[in-house]
Amino acid sequence: MFMNRMKHTFDGGIRLVEAVCSSLTSERIDIDDFSRNLGIITHFECDFFCRYHLDDDRHDDYLPHFIYEARLHLEYLSSGDFLRFKEEVHVADVRSLVIELRKMYEKGASSFENDLLFAIGAAVSTCGIVVRQQALSGSGFHRESFSAVMTR
């Protein structure tokens, strides 16, 4: 599966995210490949929390999509420390994390802040889950639930 040929929507990308997570946590891999693949996962996850990636119609409306993402980037750069409240989601895997965070995301206002909060929260939490699971994969430890923590 090539990342640039796939829709960066939840339905179009979650299987790729799961497959890459599985390979990262079950195989010995060098740090460069691990980092690149973790970047692919977090790229898709950030898109899962961007209003122009919620469905195919908005995703394919390229000019407003591009303008929105440029404004989102500027909002991020000017926001400083905008993450102030704490949400915890206890999950066992990345798919469960994304599903739980999307439920919370969909209840929030349609805003740059909401998109940024959940995109960054998903990416940071996913990195924690994948790194911990990769570290535990060679041992006899039980893969416990991990916490996703966001603050706003």
PDB file of C-alpha atoms in Angstrom:
ATOM      1  CA  MET A   1       0.000   0.000   0.000  1.00  0.00           C
ATOM      2  CA  PHE A   2       1.389   3.357  -0.966  1.00  0.00           C
ATOM      3  CA  MET A   3       0.575   6.247   1.327  1.00  0.00           C
ATOM      4  CA  ASN A   4       0.234   8.827  -1.451  1.00  0.00           C
ATOM      5  CA  ARG A   5      -2.336   6.733  -3.358  1.00  0.00           C
ATOM      6  CA  MET A   6      -4.619   6.161  -0.405  1.00  0.00           C
ATOM      7  CA  LYS A   7      -7.373   8.410   0.851  1.00  0.00           C
ATOM      8  CA  HIS A   8      -6.248   9.915   4.115  1.00  0.00           C
ATOM      9  CA  THR A   9      -9.641   9.321   5.709  1.00  0.00           C
ATOM     10  CA  PHE A  10     -10.393   6.948   8.581  1.00  0.00           C
ATOM     11  CA  ASP A  11     -12.037   4.388   6.283  1.00  0.00           C
ATOM     12  CA  GLY A  12      -9.222   4.663   3.748  1.00  0.00           C
ATOM     13  CA  GLY A  13      -6.301   4.571   6.159  1.00  0.00           C
ATOM     14  CA  ILE A  14      -7.065   2.663   9.353  1.00  0.00           C
ATOM     15  CA  ARG A  15      -6.062  -0.712   7.882  1.00  0.00           C
ATOM     16  CA  LEU A  16      -2.678   0.695   6.858  1.00  0.00           C
ATOM     17  CA  VAL A  17      -2.207   2.158  10.342  1.00  0.00           C
ATOM     18  CA  GLU A  18      -3.039  -1.218  11.906  1.00  0.00           C
ATOM     19  CA  ALA A  19      -0.706  -3.109   9.560  1.00  0.00           C
ATOM     20  CA  VAL A  20       2.217  -0.761  10.151  1.00  0.00           C
ATOM     21  CA  CYS A  21       1.625  -0.810  13.935  1.00  0.00           C
ATOM     22  CA  SER A  22       1.577  -4.596  13.869  1.00  0.00           C
ATOM     23  CA  SER A  23       4.856  -4.792  11.963  1.00  0.00           C
ATOM     24  CA  LEU A  24       6.491  -2.250  14.292  1.00  0.00           C
ATOM     25  CA  THR A  25       5.518  -4.168  17.409  1.00  0.00           C
ATOM     26  CA  SER A  26       6.194  -7.696  16.168  1.00  0.00           C
ATOM     27  CA  GLU A  27       9.388  -7.443  14.115  1.00  0.00           C
ATOM     28  CA  ARG A  28      12.960  -6.429  14.811  1.00  0.00           C
ATOM     29  CA  ILE A  29      13.462  -3.251  12.853  1.00  0.00           C
ATOM     30  CA  ASP A  30      16.252  -0.683  12.643  1.00  0.00           C
ATOM     31  CA  ILE A  31      15.657   2.741  14.157  1.00  0.00           C
ATOM     32  CA  ASP A  32      15.453   4.563  10.803  1.00  0.00           C
ATOM     33  CA  ASP A  33      12.684   2.279   9.500  1.00  0.00           C
ATOM     34  CA  PHE A  34      10.955   2.392  12.881  1.00  0.00           C
ATOM     35  CA  SER A  35      10.983   6.212  12.873  1.00  0.00           C
ATOM     36  CA  ARG A  36       9.796   6.483   9.265  1.00  0.00           C
ATOM     37  CA  ASN A  37       6.949   4.029   9.833  1.00  0.00           C
ATOM     38  CA  LEU A  38       5.932   5.756  13.062  1.00  0.00           C
ATOM     39  CA  GLY A  39       5.810   8.990  11.045  1.00  0.00           C
ATOM     40  CA  ILE A  40       3.495   7.340   8.502  1.00  0.00           C
ATOM     41  CA  ILE A  41       1.171   6.182  11.280  1.00  0.00           C
ATOM     42  CA  THR A  42       1.028   9.573  12.976  1.00  0.00           C
ATOM     43  CA  HIS A  43       0.529  11.370   9.636  1.00  0.00           C
ATOM     44  CA  PHE A  44      -2.575   9.302   8.942  1.00  0.00           C
ATOM     45  CA  GLU A  45      -3.817   9.700  12.496  1.00  0.00           C
ATOM     46  CA  CYS A  46      -3.509  13.472  12.346  1.00  0.00           C
ATOM     47  CA  ASP A  47      -5.571  13.366   9.168  1.00  0.00           C
ATOM     48  CA  PHE A  48      -8.240  11.325  10.988  1.00  0.00           C
ATOM     49  CA  PHE A  49      -8.832  14.441  13.132  1.00  0.00           C
ATOM     50  CA  CYS A  50      -8.919  17.073  10.380  1.00  0.00           C
ATOM     51  CA  ARG A  51     -12.332  18.171   9.125  1.00  0.00           C
ATOM     52  CA  TYR A  52     -11.247  17.913   5.474  1.00  0.00           C
ATOM     53  CA  HIS A  53     -10.360  14.264   5.988  1.00  0.00           C
ATOM     54  CA  LEU A  54     -13.648  13.214   7.577  1.00  0.00           C
ATOM     55  CA  ASP A  55     -15.252  12.108   4.308  1.00  0.00           C
ATOM     56  CA  ASP A  56     -14.399  11.681   0.631  1.00  0.00           C
ATOM     57  CA  ASP A  57     -16.382  14.704  -0.572  1.00  0.00           C
ATOM     58  CA  ARG A  58     -14.530  17.217   1.579  1.00  0.00           C
ATOM     59  CA  HIS A  59     -11.221  15.377   1.112  1.00  0.00           C
ATOM     60  CA  ASP A  60     -11.452  15.754  -2.672  1.00  0.00           C
ATOM     61  CA  ASP A  61     -12.402  19.463  -2.616  1.00  0.00           C
ATOM     62  CA  TYR A  62      -8.751  20.380  -3.038  1.00  0.00           C
ATOM     63  CA  LEU A  63      -8.593  24.184  -2.900  1.00  0.00           C
ATOM     64  CA  PRO A  64     -10.646  24.635   0.307  1.00  0.00           C
ATOM     65  CA  HIS A  65      -8.843  21.572   1.713  1.00  0.00           C
ATOM     66  CA  PHE A  66      -5.432  23.128   1.041  1.00  0.00           C
ATOM     67  CA  ILE A  67      -6.490  26.519   2.428  1.00  0.00           C
ATOM     68  CA  TYR A  68      -7.901  24.899   5.564  1.00  0.00           C
ATOM     69  CA  GLU A  69      -4.712  22.930   6.230  1.00  0.00           C
ATOM     70  CA  ALA A  70      -2.576  26.047   5.680  1.00  0.00           C
ATOM     71  CA  ARG A  71      -4.755  27.961   8.181  1.00  0.00           C
ATOM     72  CA  LEU A  72      -4.594  25.001  10.577  1.00  0.00           C
ATOM     73  CA  HIS A  73      -0.798  25.123  10.395  1.00  0.00           C
ATOM     74  CA  LEU A  74      -0.773  28.867  11.091  1.00  0.00           C
ATOM     75  CA  GLU A  75      -3.169  28.349  14.008  1.00  0.00           C
ATOM     76  CA  TYR A  76      -0.820  25.738  15.427  1.00  0.00           C
ATOM     77  CA  LEU A  77       2.192  28.042  15.086  1.00  0.00           C
ATOM     78  CA  SER A  78       0.397  30.913  16.815  1.00  0.00           C
ATOM     79  CA  SER A  79      -1.333  28.867  19.511  1.00  0.00           C
ATOM     80  CA  GLY A  80       1.548  28.474  21.939  1.00  0.00           C
ATOM     81  CA  ASP A  81       0.530  26.163  24.769  1.00  0.00           C
ATOM     82  CA  PHE A  82      -3.118  25.581  23.838  1.00  0.00           C
ATOM     83  CA  LEU A  83      -3.365  22.097  25.338  1.00  0.00           C
ATOM     84  CA  ARG A  84      -4.827  22.741  28.784  1.00  0.00           C
ATOM     85  CA  PHE A  85      -7.361  20.110  29.819  1.00  0.00           C
ATOM     86  CA  LYS A  86      -6.706  16.470  30.457  1.00  0.00           C
ATOM     87  CA  GLU A  87      -8.573  13.586  28.877  1.00  0.00           C
ATOM     88  CA  GLU A  88      -7.665   9.960  29.506  1.00  0.00           C
ATOM     89  CA  VAL A  89      -8.574   7.035  27.318  1.00  0.00           C
ATOM     90  CA  HIS A  90      -7.470   3.579  28.444  1.00  0.00           C
ATOM     91  CA  VAL A  91      -6.935   1.363  25.426  1.00  0.00           C
ATOM     92  CA  ALA A  92      -5.084  -1.793  24.434  1.00  0.00           C
ATOM     93  CA  ASP A  93      -4.176  -0.874  20.860  1.00  0.00           C
ATOM     94  CA  VAL A  94      -3.943   1.966  18.371  1.00  0.00           C
ATOM     95  CA  ARG A  95      -7.228   1.204  16.577  1.00  0.00           C
ATOM     96  CA  SER A  96      -9.114   1.383  19.891  1.00  0.00           C
ATOM     97  CA  LEU A  97      -7.328   4.644  20.670  1.00  0.00           C
ATOM     98  CA  VAL A  98      -8.391   6.218  17.383  1.00  0.00           C
ATOM     99  CA  ILE A  99     -11.982   5.014  17.716  1.00  0.00           C
ATOM    100  CA  GLU A 100     -12.329   6.332  21.278  1.00  0.00           C
ATOM    101  CA  LEU A 101     -10.701   9.663  20.444  1.00  0.00           C
ATOM    102  CA  ARG A 102     -12.904  10.070  17.350  1.00  0.00           C
ATOM    103  CA  LYS A 103     -16.013   9.621  19.503  1.00  0.00           C
ATOM    104  CA  MET A 104     -14.783  12.437  21.733  1.00  0.00           C
ATOM    105  CA  TYR A 105     -13.669  14.535  18.745  1.00  0.00           C
ATOM    106  CA  GLU A 106     -17.061  14.306  17.061  1.00  0.00           C
ATOM    107  CA  LYS A 107     -18.747  15.659  20.214  1.00  0.00           C
ATOM    108  CA  GLY A 108     -16.557  18.770  20.138  1.00  0.00           C
ATOM    109  CA  ALA A 109     -16.991  21.961  18.185  1.00  0.00           C
ATOM    110  CA  SER A 110     -15.807  22.116  14.597  1.00  0.00           C
ATOM    111  CA  SER A 111     -12.721  24.245  15.146  1.00  0.00           C
ATOM    112  CA  PHE A 112      -9.007  24.503  14.534  1.00  0.00           C
ATOM    113  CA  GLU A 113      -8.410  23.979  18.249  1.00  0.00           C
ATOM    114  CA  ASN A 114     -10.433  20.745  18.297  1.00  0.00           C
ATOM    115  CA  ASP A 115      -8.607  19.424  15.221  1.00  0.00           C
ATOM    116  CA  LEU A 116      -5.220  20.298  16.703  1.00  0.00           C
ATOM    117  CA  LEU A 117      -6.007  18.927  20.152  1.00  0.00           C
ATOM    118  CA  PHE A 118      -7.120  15.533  18.902  1.00  0.00           C
ATOM    119  CA  ALA A 119      -4.529  15.220  16.110  1.00  0.00           C
ATOM    120  CA  ILE A 120      -1.659  15.912  18.487  1.00  0.00           C
ATOM    121  CA  GLY A 121      -3.205  13.816  21.265  1.00  0.00           C
ATOM    122  CA  ALA A 122      -3.647  10.851  18.922  1.00  0.00           C
ATOM    123  CA  ALA A 123      -0.119  11.139  17.522  1.00  0.00           C
ATOM    124  CA  VAL A 124       1.601  11.454  20.908  1.00  0.00           C
ATOM    125  CA  SER A 125      -0.472   8.669  22.466  1.00  0.00           C
ATOM    126  CA  THR A 126       0.137   6.376  19.490  1.00  0.00           C
ATOM    127  CA  CYS A 127       3.889   6.896  19.753  1.00  0.00           C
ATOM    128  CA  GLY A 128       3.709   5.901  23.411  1.00  0.00           C
ATOM    129  CA  ILE A 129       1.654   2.786  22.697  1.00  0.00           C
ATOM    130  CA  VAL A 130       3.830   1.627  19.789  1.00  0.00           C
ATOM    131  CA  VAL A 131       7.129   2.251  21.588  1.00  0.00           C
ATOM    132  CA  ARG A 132       5.934   0.435  24.723  1.00  0.00           C
ATOM    133  CA  GLN A 133       4.496  -2.492  22.779  1.00  0.00           C
ATOM    134  CA  GLN A 134       7.661  -2.765  20.707  1.00  0.00           C
ATOM    135  CA  ALA A 135       9.767  -2.786  23.864  1.00  0.00           C
ATOM    136  CA  LEU A 136       7.576  -5.477  25.432  1.00  0.00           C
ATOM    137  CA  SER A 137       7.234  -7.635  22.317  1.00  0.00           C
ATOM    138  CA  GLY A 138      10.396  -9.636  22.920  1.00  0.00           C
ATOM    139  CA  SER A 139       9.600 -10.418  26.547  1.00  0.00           C
ATOM    140  CA  GLY A 140       7.042 -12.511  28.349  1.00  0.00           C
ATOM    141  CA  PHE A 141       5.202  -9.484  29.686  1.00  0.00           C
ATOM    142  CA  HIS A 142       1.479  -9.182  29.110  1.00  0.00           C
ATOM    143  CA  ARG A 143       0.570  -6.249  26.867  1.00  0.00           C
ATOM    144  CA  GLU A 144      -1.451  -4.164  29.252  1.00  0.00           C
ATOM    145  CA  SER A 145      -3.714  -1.248  28.446  1.00  0.00           C
ATOM    146  CA  PHE A 146      -1.979   2.050  27.872  1.00  0.00           C
ATOM    147  CA  SER A 147      -3.303   5.507  28.647  1.00  0.00           C
ATOM    148  CA  ALA A 148      -3.840   8.215  26.089  1.00  0.00           C
ATOM    149  CA  VAL A 149      -3.429  11.567  27.758  1.00  0.00           C
ATOM    150  CA  MET A 150      -4.309  14.953  26.293  1.00  0.00           C
ATOM    151  CA  THR A 151      -4.456  18.289  28.020  1.00  0.00           C
ATOM    152  CA  ARG A 152      -6.175  21.468  26.940  1.00  0.00           C
TER     153      ARG A 152
END
